[in-house]
Amino acid sequence: SDDAAFVRACISVLDPWKRLLGESAIFELTSDLVAPRVARSLARVEVRILPADQDWEQLNVLFDYFKKGLMSGDDFVSLVEGEVLPAWSYALHCALKRKDRGDTHDFKGFYIAWKGQFFDLSANARGKILNPQVILRSDPMVCRYFFGGLKMIEAAHVSNETMLDDLRPTHPADCNYRISLMHRSRVRQPQDNEESSDVNLRVRRRVHENGNAGVAATFQEVVESFANQHDITFHPKSGSNSKRDGKPVFMFGDHPVYFDKNVLFAKRGSAWRPISLEHLAQSC
């Protein structure tokens, strides 16, 4: 696909510069310019119940990009958690709820195929740090999704419709990698800010567990809390240019920003560009 070709071209272009530019610069280029395109391509992947019908190209190219050392662990896991796993769990739940769902052995094969894709350690002989399966296997949120999938299959196997309804996952449209990235930034904060972190963990859980939650408002809440914790001013912009495409503009320190759904945009020069909070904070 064009998206996969784009990512492979980025690998070819950036890999020779890795040693010269340094890890931090390469990670920033990826986060600002490559990850948003990868996120859009992952969001379009159709999850199939039969493993033989599944197109793994977008996932494979993401794994290849990470193994080259061109993407931070946070960006990599956030792309999986925010764009892939919500669609995976939602597709599984919808299939299990159908009256003609067929034999649960079909879902066993589905689960094993995806678990192998994410957790297979056969390629673990060298470079644990850059082994995507090692990173995913050790991540609590990724493991939580797979445990939830297992419980869904169990509920369907014993015909416990109440339990299956209780396990209904959030719609994929209410999740994305930006929210996941914000969450990971919060949980890395020092222990003396533990109480503030707990607030945002609860916000993060509401996004995952309550399909009716106001996602845009929650995202603004996370950004405001992040700014407060880093002693960066955050307030609505007044006067001229206080709107961007009808959306309110805020000042994050000296940088104008606005939200489009769950994506943060900052004005860099004369252009508005999507940006992660961490990189925006570094420029304040």
XYZ file of N, CA and C in Angstrom:
852
model
N 0.836 -1.188 0.000
C 0.000 0.000 0.000
C 0.877 1.246 0.000
N 0.270 2.396 -0.285
C 1.003 3.657 -0.284
C 1.536 3.979 1.106
N 0.744 3.679 2.158
C 1.180 3.969 3.520
C 2.399 3.134 3.887
N 2.354 1.855 3.566
C 3.491 0.985 3.866
C 4.725 1.427 3.085
N 4.533 1.820 1.830
C 5.655 2.291 1.016
C 6.248 3.566 1.603
N 5.385 4.439 2.127
C 5.854 5.668 2.759
C 6.737 5.360 3.966
N 6.286 4.428 4.817
C 7.056 4.097 6.020
C 8.386 3.455 5.640
N 8.367 2.567 4.659
C 9.618 1.931 4.233
C 10.572 2.963 3.617
N 10.029 3.945 2.926
C 10.871 5.013 2.379
C 11.487 5.837 3.510
N 10.709 6.060 4.577
C 11.232 6.787 5.737
C 12.365 6.011 6.400
N 12.228 4.692 6.449
C 13.308 3.865 6.999
C 14.585 4.071 6.180
N 14.441 4.013 4.862
C 15.600 4.161 3.976
C 16.259 5.530 4.120
N 15.436 6.572 4.300
C 15.966 7.931 4.385
C 16.597 8.202 5.744
N 15.927 7.802 6.819
C 16.364 8.180 8.165
C 17.446 7.276 8.746
N 17.452 6.005 8.369
C 18.396 5.064 8.983
C 19.862 5.499 8.839
N 20.284 5.988 7.660
C 21.694 6.408 7.541
C 22.044 7.621 8.411
N 21.024 8.409 8.799
C 21.260 9.610 9.591
C 21.178 9.369 11.094
N 20.860 8.155 11.476
C 20.593 7.852 12.891
C 21.787 8.186 13.783
N 22.955 7.760 13.369
C 24.144 7.979 14.195
C 24.553 9.448 14.206
N 24.404 10.137 13.079
C 24.817 11.529 12.990
C 23.883 12.453 13.772
N 22.571 12.279 13.597
C 21.610 13.171 14.246
C 21.388 12.832 15.713
N 21.532 11.570 16.052
C 21.289 11.154 17.425
C 19.861 10.666 17.621
N 19.700 9.856 18.651
C 18.404 9.220 18.911
C 17.299 10.228 19.150
N 17.552 11.266 19.943
C 16.511 12.236 20.290
C 15.955 12.935 19.059
N 16.829 13.373 18.158
C 16.382 14.071 16.948
C 15.603 13.142 16.021
N 16.076 11.916 15.884
C 15.375 10.943 15.039
C 13.993 10.640 15.610
N 13.914 10.437 16.932
C 12.623 10.157 17.564
C 11.659 11.327 17.366
N 12.180 12.551 17.451
C 11.310 13.721 17.283
C 10.801 13.819 15.850
N 11.685 13.572 14.878
C 11.244 13.572 13.482
C 10.146 12.533 13.255
N 10.343 11.360 13.826
C 9.347 10.296 13.686
C 8.035 10.682 14.326
N 8.107 11.202 15.554
C 6.882 11.541 16.283
C 6.093 12.636 15.577
N 6.795 13.624 15.022
C 6.117 14.756 14.394
C 5.651 14.471 12.971
N 6.414 13.682 12.219
C 6.162 13.558 10.783
C 5.719 12.172 10.322
N 6.190 11.133 10.997
C 5.900 9.777 10.532
C 4.743 9.138 11.307
N 4.771 9.261 12.634
C 3.761 8.589 13.468
C 2.324 8.966 13.110
N 2.012 10.253 12.824
C 0.619 10.561 12.455
C 0.140 9.810 11.219
N 1.020 9.655 10.219
C 0.642 8.902 8.996
C 0.479 7.426 9.330
N 1.374 6.890 10.172
C 1.258 5.490 10.581
C -0.052 5.273 11.330
N -0.403 6.221 12.202
C -1.647 6.103 12.975
C -2.858 6.030 12.049
N -2.882 6.894 11.044
C -4.020 6.878 10.107
C -4.093 5.564 9.350
N -2.936 5.029 8.969
C -2.945 3.770 8.225
C -3.387 2.607 9.118
N -2.948 2.597 10.378
C -3.358 1.536 11.302
C -4.852 1.607 11.600
N -5.379 2.827 11.679
C -6.804 2.992 11.969
C -7.680 2.447 10.848
N -7.115 2.336 9.641
C -7.888 1.821 8.493
C -7.775 0.305 8.332
N -6.950 -0.338 9.151
C -6.794 -1.786 9.042
C -8.090 -2.480 9.469
N -8.574 -3.362 8.624
C -9.787 -4.120 8.943
C -9.406 -5.409 9.666
N -9.960 -5.578 10.868
C -9.661 -6.768 11.665
C -10.548 -7.911 11.189
N -9.938 -9.020 10.794
C -10.670 -10.194 10.319
C -10.590 -11.302 11.356
N -11.679 -12.033 11.512
C -11.708 -13.120 12.497
C -10.870 -14.299 12.019
N -10.895 -14.603 10.739
C -10.086 -15.704 10.210
C -8.663 -15.204 9.957
N -7.677 -15.767 10.644
C -6.291 -15.295 10.488
C -5.790 -15.318 9.052
N -6.264 -16.288 8.264
C -5.808 -16.383 6.872
C -6.254 -15.176 6.048
N -7.312 -14.507 6.495
C -7.827 -13.350 5.763
C -7.216 -12.030 6.246
N -6.425 -12.085 7.306
C -5.917 -10.854 7.897
C -4.744 -10.288 7.110
N -4.776 -8.984 6.863
C -3.669 -8.281 6.221
C -2.763 -7.722 7.330
N -1.549 -8.249 7.418
C -0.624 -7.860 8.478
C 0.375 -6.796 8.009
N 0.250 -6.285 6.796
C 1.289 -5.432 6.232
C 1.565 -4.196 7.083
N 0.512 -3.499 7.502
C 0.723 -2.256 8.250
C 1.392 -2.520 9.599
N 1.007 -3.606 10.260
C 1.651 -3.955 11.522
C 3.100 -4.348 11.307
N 3.355 -5.128 10.282
C 4.723 -5.579 10.014
C 5.654 -4.412 9.721
N 5.167 -3.428 8.974
C 6.025 -2.300 8.639
C 6.268 -1.423 9.864
N 5.278 -1.335 10.756
C 5.485 -0.623 12.024
C 6.555 -1.316 12.854
N 6.466 -2.646 12.940
C 7.453 -3.406 13.707
C 8.853 -3.220 13.105
N 8.947 -3.241 11.778
C 10.237 -3.060 11.117
C 10.821 -1.687 11.417
N 9.964 -0.681 11.407
C 10.419 0.690 11.677
C 10.980 0.794 13.093
N 10.262 0.193 14.046
C 10.719 0.244 15.439
C 12.024 -0.520 15.617
N 12.140 -1.676 14.979
C 13.357 -2.486 15.119
C 14.595 -1.780 14.584
N 14.398 -0.811 13.697
C 15.521 -0.047 13.161
C 16.018 1.015 14.147
N 15.323 1.187 15.267
C 15.740 2.183 16.242
C 15.381 3.603 15.854
N 14.318 3.766 15.045
C 13.923 5.084 14.560
C 12.720 5.655 15.299
N 12.157 4.891 16.226
C 10.939 5.296 16.931
C 11.086 4.996 18.413
N 10.612 5.902 19.256
C 10.673 5.678 20.693
C 9.721 4.559 21.097
N 10.015 3.928 22.219
C 9.132 2.885 22.729
C 7.751 3.408 23.029
N 7.658 4.647 23.554
C 6.355 5.231 23.862
C 5.514 5.426 22.613
N 6.126 5.951 21.539
C 5.363 6.141 20.299
C 4.914 4.792 19.740
N 5.805 3.817 19.770
C 5.485 2.498 19.221
C 4.310 1.851 19.960
N 4.411 1.771 21.283
C 3.354 1.107 22.049
C 2.061 1.922 21.991
N 2.170 3.244 21.964
C 0.968 4.082 21.882
C 0.234 3.885 20.561
N 0.974 3.681 19.473
C 0.330 3.401 18.186
C -0.426 2.084 18.237
N 0.175 1.077 18.868
C -0.495 -0.221 18.999
C -1.707 -0.105 19.916
N -1.494 0.519 21.081
C -2.586 0.621 22.059
C -3.720 1.528 21.582
N -3.371 2.614 20.910
C -4.389 3.595 20.541
C -5.084 3.341 19.228
N -4.414 2.654 18.294
C -4.992 2.492 16.953
C -5.336 1.051 16.589
N -4.599 0.084 17.117
C -4.802 -1.310 16.711
C -5.691 -2.075 17.687
N -5.331 -2.046 18.960
C -6.034 -2.884 19.934
C -7.489 -2.495 20.169
N -7.871 -1.212 20.138
C -9.300 -0.908 20.252
C -10.120 -1.537 19.126
N -9.604 -1.486 17.888
C -10.314 -2.108 16.763
C -10.338 -3.624 16.914
N -9.245 -4.201 17.410
C -9.156 -5.646 17.618
C -10.200 -6.113 18.626
N -10.261 -5.462 19.781
C -11.199 -5.899 20.822
C -12.645 -5.635 20.407
N -12.884 -4.533 19.700
C -14.242 -4.208 19.267
C -14.722 -5.213 18.223
N -13.857 -5.563 17.277
C -14.229 -6.546 16.247
C -14.502 -7.905 16.875
N -13.698 -8.298 17.845
C -13.908 -9.575 18.532
C -15.241 -9.582 19.260
N -15.530 -8.513 19.981
C -16.785 -8.444 20.735
C -17.992 -8.485 19.799
N -17.936 -7.721 18.710
C -19.054 -7.712 17.751
C -19.274 -9.093 17.154
N -18.193 -9.792 16.820
C -18.318 -11.128 16.242
C -18.899 -12.109 17.245
N -18.498 -11.998 18.507
C -19.014 -12.897 19.548
C -20.484 -12.626 19.860
N -20.927 -11.397 19.641
C -22.322 -11.044 19.923
C -23.274 -11.499 18.822
N -22.732 -11.775 17.624
C -23.603 -12.201 16.537
C -24.191 -13.578 16.828
N -25.429 -13.734 16.492
C -26.114 -15.006 16.759
C -25.529 -16.143 15.932
N -24.984 -15.806 14.752
C -24.419 -16.832 13.880
C -22.900 -16.894 14.032
N -22.441 -16.708 15.258
C -20.998 -16.554 15.458
C -20.218 -17.840 15.190
N -20.869 -18.976 15.144
C -20.182 -20.220 14.832
C -19.431 -20.786 16.016
N -18.478 -21.663 15.726
C -17.737 -22.381 16.763
C -16.722 -21.458 17.429
N -16.601 -21.579 18.760
C -15.618 -20.756 19.479
C -14.190 -21.137 19.110
N -14.003 -22.276 18.444
C -12.650 -22.632 17.983
C -12.134 -21.620 16.962
N -13.062 -21.001 16.197
C -12.656 -19.954 15.264
C -12.005 -18.794 16.013
N -12.567 -18.461 17.168
C -12.055 -17.347 17.949
C -10.768 -17.726 18.682
N -10.617 -19.006 18.983
C -9.354 -19.464 19.563
C -8.220 -19.232 18.568
N -8.466 -19.574 17.293
C -7.459 -19.351 16.261
C -7.174 -17.870 16.068
N -8.227 -17.052 16.122
C -8.085 -15.595 16.015
C -7.200 -15.062 17.135
N -7.481 -15.480 18.356
C -6.739 -15.003 19.519
C -5.270 -15.441 19.449
N -5.045 -16.704 19.110
C -3.676 -17.227 19.054
C -2.859 -16.506 17.975
N -3.488 -16.222 16.826
C -2.772 -15.546 15.738
C -2.323 -14.149 16.157
N -3.223 -13.397 16.780
C -2.880 -12.041 17.196
C -1.900 -12.053 18.382
N -2.098 -12.974 19.291
C -1.177 -13.085 20.434
C 0.226 -13.421 19.939
N 0.314 -14.310 18.950
C 1.611 -14.642 18.388
C 2.260 -13.447 17.702
N 1.445 -12.668 16.999
C 1.965 -11.486 16.311
C 2.553 -10.474 17.299
N 1.926 -10.355 18.456
C 2.335 -9.345 19.428
C 3.356 -9.858 20.443
N 3.266 -11.135 20.794
C 4.051 -11.619 21.931
C 5.074 -12.695 21.588
N 5.149 -13.134 20.333
C 6.072 -14.203 19.959
C 7.510 -13.785 20.237
N 8.225 -14.568 21.035
C 9.590 -14.228 21.415
C 10.630 -15.034 20.631
N 10.241 -15.640 19.528
C 11.184 -16.456 18.766
C 12.324 -15.616 18.188
N 12.054 -14.303 18.008
C 13.083 -13.406 17.467
C 13.828 -12.684 18.589
N 13.867 -13.295 19.772
C 14.391 -12.641 20.966
C 15.875 -12.910 21.200
N 16.549 -13.475 20.204
C 17.943 -13.868 20.424
C 18.858 -12.674 20.623
N 18.547 -11.559 19.975
C 19.440 -10.414 20.114
C 18.616 -9.131 20.187
N 19.171 -8.139 20.872
C 18.570 -6.803 20.899
C 17.234 -6.742 21.583
N 17.164 -7.069 22.880
C 15.885 -7.028 23.581
C 15.238 -5.647 23.517
N 16.068 -4.600 23.584
C 15.524 -3.250 23.632
C 14.731 -2.945 22.369
N 15.201 -3.445 21.213
C 14.544 -3.141 19.956
C 13.654 -4.282 19.474
N 13.340 -5.210 20.345
C 12.439 -6.301 19.983
C 11.010 -5.875 20.303
N 10.174 -5.644 19.285
C 8.821 -5.132 19.554
C 7.993 -6.075 20.418
N 8.193 -7.397 20.223
C 7.412 -8.347 21.023
C 7.760 -8.260 22.506
N 9.030 -8.012 22.819
C 9.431 -7.871 24.221
C 8.778 -6.634 24.834
N 8.781 -5.524 24.087
C 8.176 -4.282 24.575
C 6.681 -4.474 24.815
N 5.984 -5.098 23.863
C 4.537 -5.278 23.981
C 4.192 -6.264 25.092
N 4.975 -7.326 25.202
C 4.712 -8.354 26.200
C 4.827 -7.798 27.623
N 5.669 -6.789 27.808
C 5.891 -6.235 29.138
C 4.996 -5.031 29.443
N 4.131 -4.660 28.506
C 3.290 -3.483 28.716
C 1.951 -3.865 29.350
N 1.602 -3.285 30.502
C 0.367 -3.667 31.204
C -0.900 -3.406 30.397
N -0.969 -2.277 29.668
C -2.190 -1.967 28.933
C -2.390 -2.918 27.762
N -1.311 -3.277 27.087
C -1.420 -4.233 25.981
C -1.899 -5.583 26.514
N -1.302 -6.022 27.614
C -1.708 -7.298 28.223
C -3.161 -7.241 28.701
N -3.575 -6.088 29.161
C -4.961 -5.927 29.618
C -5.947 -6.147 28.472
N -5.610 -5.626 27.286
C -6.483 -5.847 26.123
C -6.607 -7.339 25.814
N -5.491 -8.044 25.833
C -5.535 -9.467 25.495
C -6.254 -10.281 26.571
N -6.096 -9.900 27.816
C -6.840 -10.577 28.879
C -8.339 -10.334 28.706
N -8.709 -9.095 28.359
C -10.119 -8.792 28.106
C -10.672 -9.611 26.962
N -9.869 -9.786 25.890
C -10.315 -10.616 24.769
C -10.546 -12.052 25.178
N -9.658 -12.561 26.026
C -9.792 -13.932 26.504
C -11.070 -14.099 27.328
N -11.377 -13.102 28.148
C -12.600 -13.165 28.958
C -13.849 -13.077 28.080
N -13.786 -12.330 26.998
C -14.925 -12.276 26.069
C -15.188 -13.650 25.461
N -14.117 -14.308 25.009
C -14.273 -15.636 24.408
C -14.811 -16.616 25.432
N -14.332 -16.516 26.662
C -14.832 -17.389 27.728
C -16.323 -17.165 27.966
N -16.743 -15.887 28.008
C -18.164 -15.571 28.230
C -19.029 -16.127 27.105
N -18.562 -16.022 25.857
C -19.326 -16.553 24.732
C -19.375 -18.074 24.772
N -18.282 -18.692 25.189
C -18.207 -20.158 25.231
C -19.222 -20.737 26.210
N -19.447 -20.058 27.344
C -20.406 -20.553 28.352
C -21.771 -19.881 28.194
N -21.944 -19.139 27.079
C -23.213 -18.464 26.763
C -23.657 -17.508 27.863
N -22.697 -16.788 28.449
C -23.002 -15.799 29.485
C -23.099 -14.427 28.820
N -24.313 -14.110 28.330
C -24.507 -12.870 27.590
C -24.335 -11.641 28.478
N -24.711 -11.764 29.749
C -24.552 -10.631 30.670
C -23.090 -10.270 30.841
N -22.268 -11.284 31.035
C -20.836 -11.054 31.172
C -20.249 -10.475 29.886
N -20.711 -10.979 28.747
C -20.216 -10.487 27.465
C -20.593 -9.024 27.264
N -21.818 -8.663 27.665
C -22.236 -7.260 27.567
C -21.395 -6.366 28.475
N -21.094 -6.870 29.663
C -20.279 -6.083 30.604
C -18.868 -5.847 30.080
N -18.403 -6.723 29.196
C -17.045 -6.616 28.650
C -16.992 -5.804 27.359
N -18.106 -5.166 26.999
C -18.142 -4.381 25.759
C -17.044 -3.318 25.773
N -16.158 -3.335 24.775
C -15.055 -2.362 24.756
C -15.488 -1.013 24.198
N -14.641 -0.035 24.396
C -14.868 1.295 23.840
C -14.794 1.250 22.316
N -15.621 2.069 21.670
C -15.577 2.127 20.204
C -14.222 2.669 19.759
N -13.633 2.090 18.712
C -12.316 2.542 18.243
C -12.249 4.033 17.914
N -13.390 4.613 17.507
C -13.388 6.038 17.168
C -13.104 6.916 18.382
N -13.293 6.375 19.583
C -13.062 7.136 20.809
C -11.656 6.947 21.363
N -10.800 6.282 20.617
C -9.415 6.037 21.054
C -8.460 6.472 19.953
N -7.277 6.887 20.327
C -6.217 7.086 19.342
C -4.871 7.143 20.048
N -3.814 7.151 19.258
C -2.489 7.031 19.855
C -2.066 8.278 20.608
N -2.647 9.439 20.287
C -2.315 10.662 21.017
C -2.753 10.545 22.479
N -3.955 10.017 22.706
C -4.432 9.835 24.080
C -3.529 8.848 24.810
N -3.178 7.760 24.151
C -2.286 6.774 24.772
C -0.929 7.390 25.104
N -0.420 8.235 24.211
C 0.869 8.876 24.429
C 0.809 9.830 25.616
N -0.304 10.551 25.745
C -0.467 11.443 26.891
C -0.450 10.654 28.205
N -1.152 9.540 28.187
C -1.210 8.688 29.382
C 0.191 8.212 29.769
N 0.965 7.789 28.804
C 2.307 7.275 29.103
C 3.228 8.389 29.602
N 3.024 9.583 29.098
C 3.807 10.707 29.593
C 3.488 10.984 31.054
N 2.222 10.846 31.403
C 1.802 11.128 32.785
C 2.366 10.110 33.765
N 2.339 8.839 33.428
C 2.759 7.826 34.395
C 4.261 7.810 34.599
N 5.021 8.547 33.778
C 6.463 8.626 33.989
C 6.865 9.757 34.921
N 5.902 10.562 35.386
C 6.243 11.707 36.214
C 6.755 11.255 37.577
N 7.530 12.117 38.280
C 8.101 11.762 39.580
C 7.039 11.418 40.611
N 7.456 10.690 41.645
C 6.539 10.212 42.665
C 5.894 11.349 43.439
N 6.557 12.496 43.559
C 5.957 13.586 44.330
C 4.755 14.189 43.630
N 4.544 13.799 42.367
C 3.347 14.240 41.650
C 2.356 13.102 41.485
N 2.436 12.106 42.366
C 1.612 10.908 42.235
C 0.124 11.236 42.279
N -0.260 12.162 43.135
C -1.685 12.484 43.252
C -2.216 13.081 41.962
N -1.413 13.989 41.341
C -1.822 14.577 40.073
C -1.910 13.514 38.994
N -0.965 12.554 38.995
C -0.977 11.484 38.000
C -2.222 10.627 38.131
N -2.666 10.396 39.371
C -3.845 9.568 39.586
C -5.068 10.183 38.938
N -5.149 11.516 38.952
C -6.284 12.184 38.321
C -6.337 11.847 36.838
N -5.169 11.910 36.186
C -5.149 11.659 34.748
C -5.289 10.200 34.409
N -4.870 9.305 35.320
C -5.114 7.887 35.102
C -6.610 7.607 35.097
N -7.328 8.318 35.992
C -8.788 8.132 36.017
C -9.407 8.683 34.739
N -8.875 9.817 34.247
C -9.353 10.363 32.976
C -9.127 9.363 31.858
N -7.898 8.749 31.848
C -7.550 7.776 30.813
C -8.485 6.577 30.855
N -8.814 6.119 32.087
C -9.712 4.965 32.203
C -11.102 5.315 31.707
N -11.547 6.560 31.948
C -12.877 6.938 31.479
C -12.929 6.903 29.957
N -11.837 7.309 29.310
C -11.813 7.268 27.844
C -11.943 5.848 27.343
N -11.283 4.889 28.035
C -11.316 3.488 27.594
C -12.607 2.795 27.989
N -13.157 3.147 29.164
C -14.242 2.349 29.704
C -15.620 2.939 29.457
N -15.687 4.219 29.109
C -16.984 4.843 28.926
C -17.105 5.344 27.500
N -17.829 4.600 26.694
C -17.948 4.977 25.298
C -18.654 6.297 25.098
N -19.382 6.803 26.125
C -20.107 8.050 26.006
C -19.323 9.226 26.556
N -18.081 9.002 26.952
C -17.294 10.084 27.537
C -17.018 11.152 26.495
N -16.921 12.420 26.944
C -16.604 13.514 26.050
C -15.120 13.515 25.751
N -14.728 12.933 24.644
C -13.315 12.702 24.383
C -12.567 14.005 24.201
N -13.119 14.963 23.433
C -12.408 16.208 23.184
C -12.157 16.956 24.482
N -13.185 17.032 25.361
C -13.027 17.716 26.639
C -11.994 17.018 27.500
N -12.001 15.706 27.497
C -11.037 14.944 28.278
C -9.620 15.196 27.785
N -9.446 15.280 26.503
C -8.122 15.524 25.945
C -7.621 16.902 26.366
N -8.482 17.907 26.321
C -8.101 19.248 26.774
C -7.729 19.221 28.255
N -8.454 18.433 29.023
C -8.195 18.302 30.448
C -6.801 17.729 30.693
N -6.432 16.724 29.899
C -5.105 16.114 30.029
C -4.019 17.127 29.682
N -4.217 17.880 28.606
C -3.226 18.878 28.196
C -3.069 19.951 29.265
N -4.195 20.424 29.807
C -4.135 21.462 30.842
C -3.406 20.954 32.088
N -3.699 19.719 32.491
C -3.040 19.149 33.659
C -1.545 18.971 33.414
N -1.186 18.546 32.199
C 0.230 18.391 31.829
C 0.950 19.734 31.922
N 0.313 20.788 31.414
C 0.916 22.123 31.458
C 1.111 22.585 32.900
N 0.107 22.381 33.736
C 0.202 22.793 35.139
C 1.343 22.084 35.845
N 1.490 20.809 35.576
C 2.526 20.031 36.250
C 3.920 20.484 35.841
N 4.054 20.997 34.616
C 5.352 21.442 34.127
C 5.530 22.949 34.252
N 4.636 23.595 35.042
C 4.717 25.045 35.264
C 4.694 25.822 33.949
N 3.848 25.373 33.044
C 3.671 26.047 31.761
C 2.264 26.644 31.737
N 2.169 27.911 31.371
C 0.846 28.538 31.338
C 0.004 27.929 30.225
N -1.303 27.820 30.500
C -2.232 27.272 29.505
C -3.549 28.015 29.684
N -3.946 28.760 28.646
C -5.171 29.546 28.752
C -5.704 29.847 27.352
N -6.998 30.157 27.236
C -7.556 30.492 25.917
C -6.901 31.757 25.370
N -6.652 31.787 24.080
C -6.082 32.970 23.429
C -7.195 33.993 23.222
N -6.897 35.225 23.499
C -7.896 36.283 23.319
C -7.484 37.179 22.154
N -8.412 37.986 21.719
C -8.116 38.920 20.646
C -8.145 38.267 19.280
N -7.330 38.792 18.369
C -7.316 38.272 17.000
C -6.717 36.871 16.964
N -7.090 36.130 15.954
C -6.587 34.766 15.763
C -6.885 33.854 16.943
N -8.026 34.086 17.586
C -8.411 33.235 18.719
C -9.174 31.993 18.274
N -9.368 31.850 16.966
C -10.038 30.677 16.407
C -9.202 30.133 15.260
N -9.259 28.811 15.098
C -8.614 28.149 13.960
C -9.598 27.153 13.380
N -10.091 27.449 12.178
C -11.125 26.594 11.562
C -12.314 26.407 12.495
N -12.669 27.482 13.188
C -13.815 27.434 14.082
C -13.544 26.843 15.451
N -12.326 26.405 15.689
C -11.958 25.788 16.969
C -11.184 26.801 17.806
N -11.433 26.850 19.129
C -10.726 27.829 19.969
C -9.231 27.554 20.025
N -8.462 28.612 20.003
C -7.006 28.519 20.116
C -6.603 28.807 21.561
N -5.669 28.019 22.086
C -5.152 28.196 23.438
C -3.673 28.563 23.358
N -3.177 29.164 24.424
C -1.748 29.435 24.533
C -1.133 28.414 25.476
N -0.220 27.614 24.951
C 0.548 26.651 25.739
C 1.929 27.273 25.893
N 2.155 27.978 27.022
C 3.347 28.805 27.123
C 3.234 29.918 26.100
N 4.226 30.035 25.229
C 4.190 31.044 24.167
C 3.691 30.481 22.846
N 3.237 29.237 22.850
C 2.869 28.572 21.600
C 1.347 28.492 21.444
N 0.798 29.015 20.338
C -0.639 28.822 20.075
C -0.910 27.357 19.709
N -1.959 26.810 20.295
C -2.342 25.419 20.009
C -3.852 25.330 19.853
N -4.308 24.287 19.177
C -5.739 23.991 19.157
C -5.926 22.483 19.041
N -7.146 22.024 19.298
C -7.448 20.597 19.273
C -8.370 20.293 18.104
N -8.032 19.241 17.388
C -8.921 18.708 16.355
C -9.206 17.269 16.739
N -10.396 17.032 17.287
C -10.732 15.756 17.910
C -9.722 15.496 19.026
N -8.892 14.466 18.899
C -7.935 14.169 19.968
C -6.498 14.433 19.546
N -6.312 15.312 18.573
C -4.965 15.627 18.089
C -4.633 17.068 18.464
N -3.438 17.259 19.006
C -2.959 18.585 19.381
C -2.168 19.180 18.224
N -2.535 20.404 17.813
C -1.816 21.117 16.766
C -1.169 22.358 17.362
N 0.061 22.616 16.977
C 0.776 23.818 17.417
C 1.233 24.595 16.192
N 1.312 25.906 16.332
C 1.778 26.737 15.234
C 3.288 26.804 15.286
N 3.929 26.235 14.267
C 5.389 26.244 14.171
C 5.747 27.066 12.949
N 6.222 28.302 13.182
C 6.433 29.215 12.068
C 5.096 29.699 11.554
N 4.858 29.511 10.278
C 3.575 29.934 9.700
C 2.607 28.781 9.513
N 3.027 27.565 9.893
C 2.200 26.369 9.645
C 1.733 25.748 10.952
N 0.546 25.153 10.911
C 0.023 24.393 12.043
C 0.388 22.933 11.834
N 1.008 22.330 12.842
C 1.458 20.946 12.715
C 1.027 20.129 13.930
N 0.655 18.846 13.725
C 0.380 17.975 14.883
C 1.667 17.766 15.670
N 1.537 17.694 16.986
C 2.732 17.601 17.831
C 2.389 16.864 19.114
N 3.357 16.186 19.680
C 3.149 15.541 20.972
C 3.394 16.556 22.082
N 2.782 16.319 23.234
C 2.949 17.230 24.364
C 4.394 17.322 24.809
N 5.085 16.192 24.792
C 6.469 16.182 25.265
C 7.345 17.100 24.426
N 7.192 17.013 23.118
C 8.002 17.854 22.250
C 7.594 19.319 22.343
N 6.313 19.579 22.548
C 5.870 20.961 22.721
C 6.433 21.531 24.026
N 6.409 20.725 25.093
C 6.924 21.187 26.386
C 8.414 21.487 26.310
N 9.155 20.695 25.521
C 10.590 20.915 25.397
C 10.923 22.249 24.756
N 9.996 22.778 23.957
C 10.261 24.040 23.276
C 9.813 25.242 24.083
N 9.220 24.993 25.253
C 8.753 26.103 26.103
C 9.867 26.616 27.012
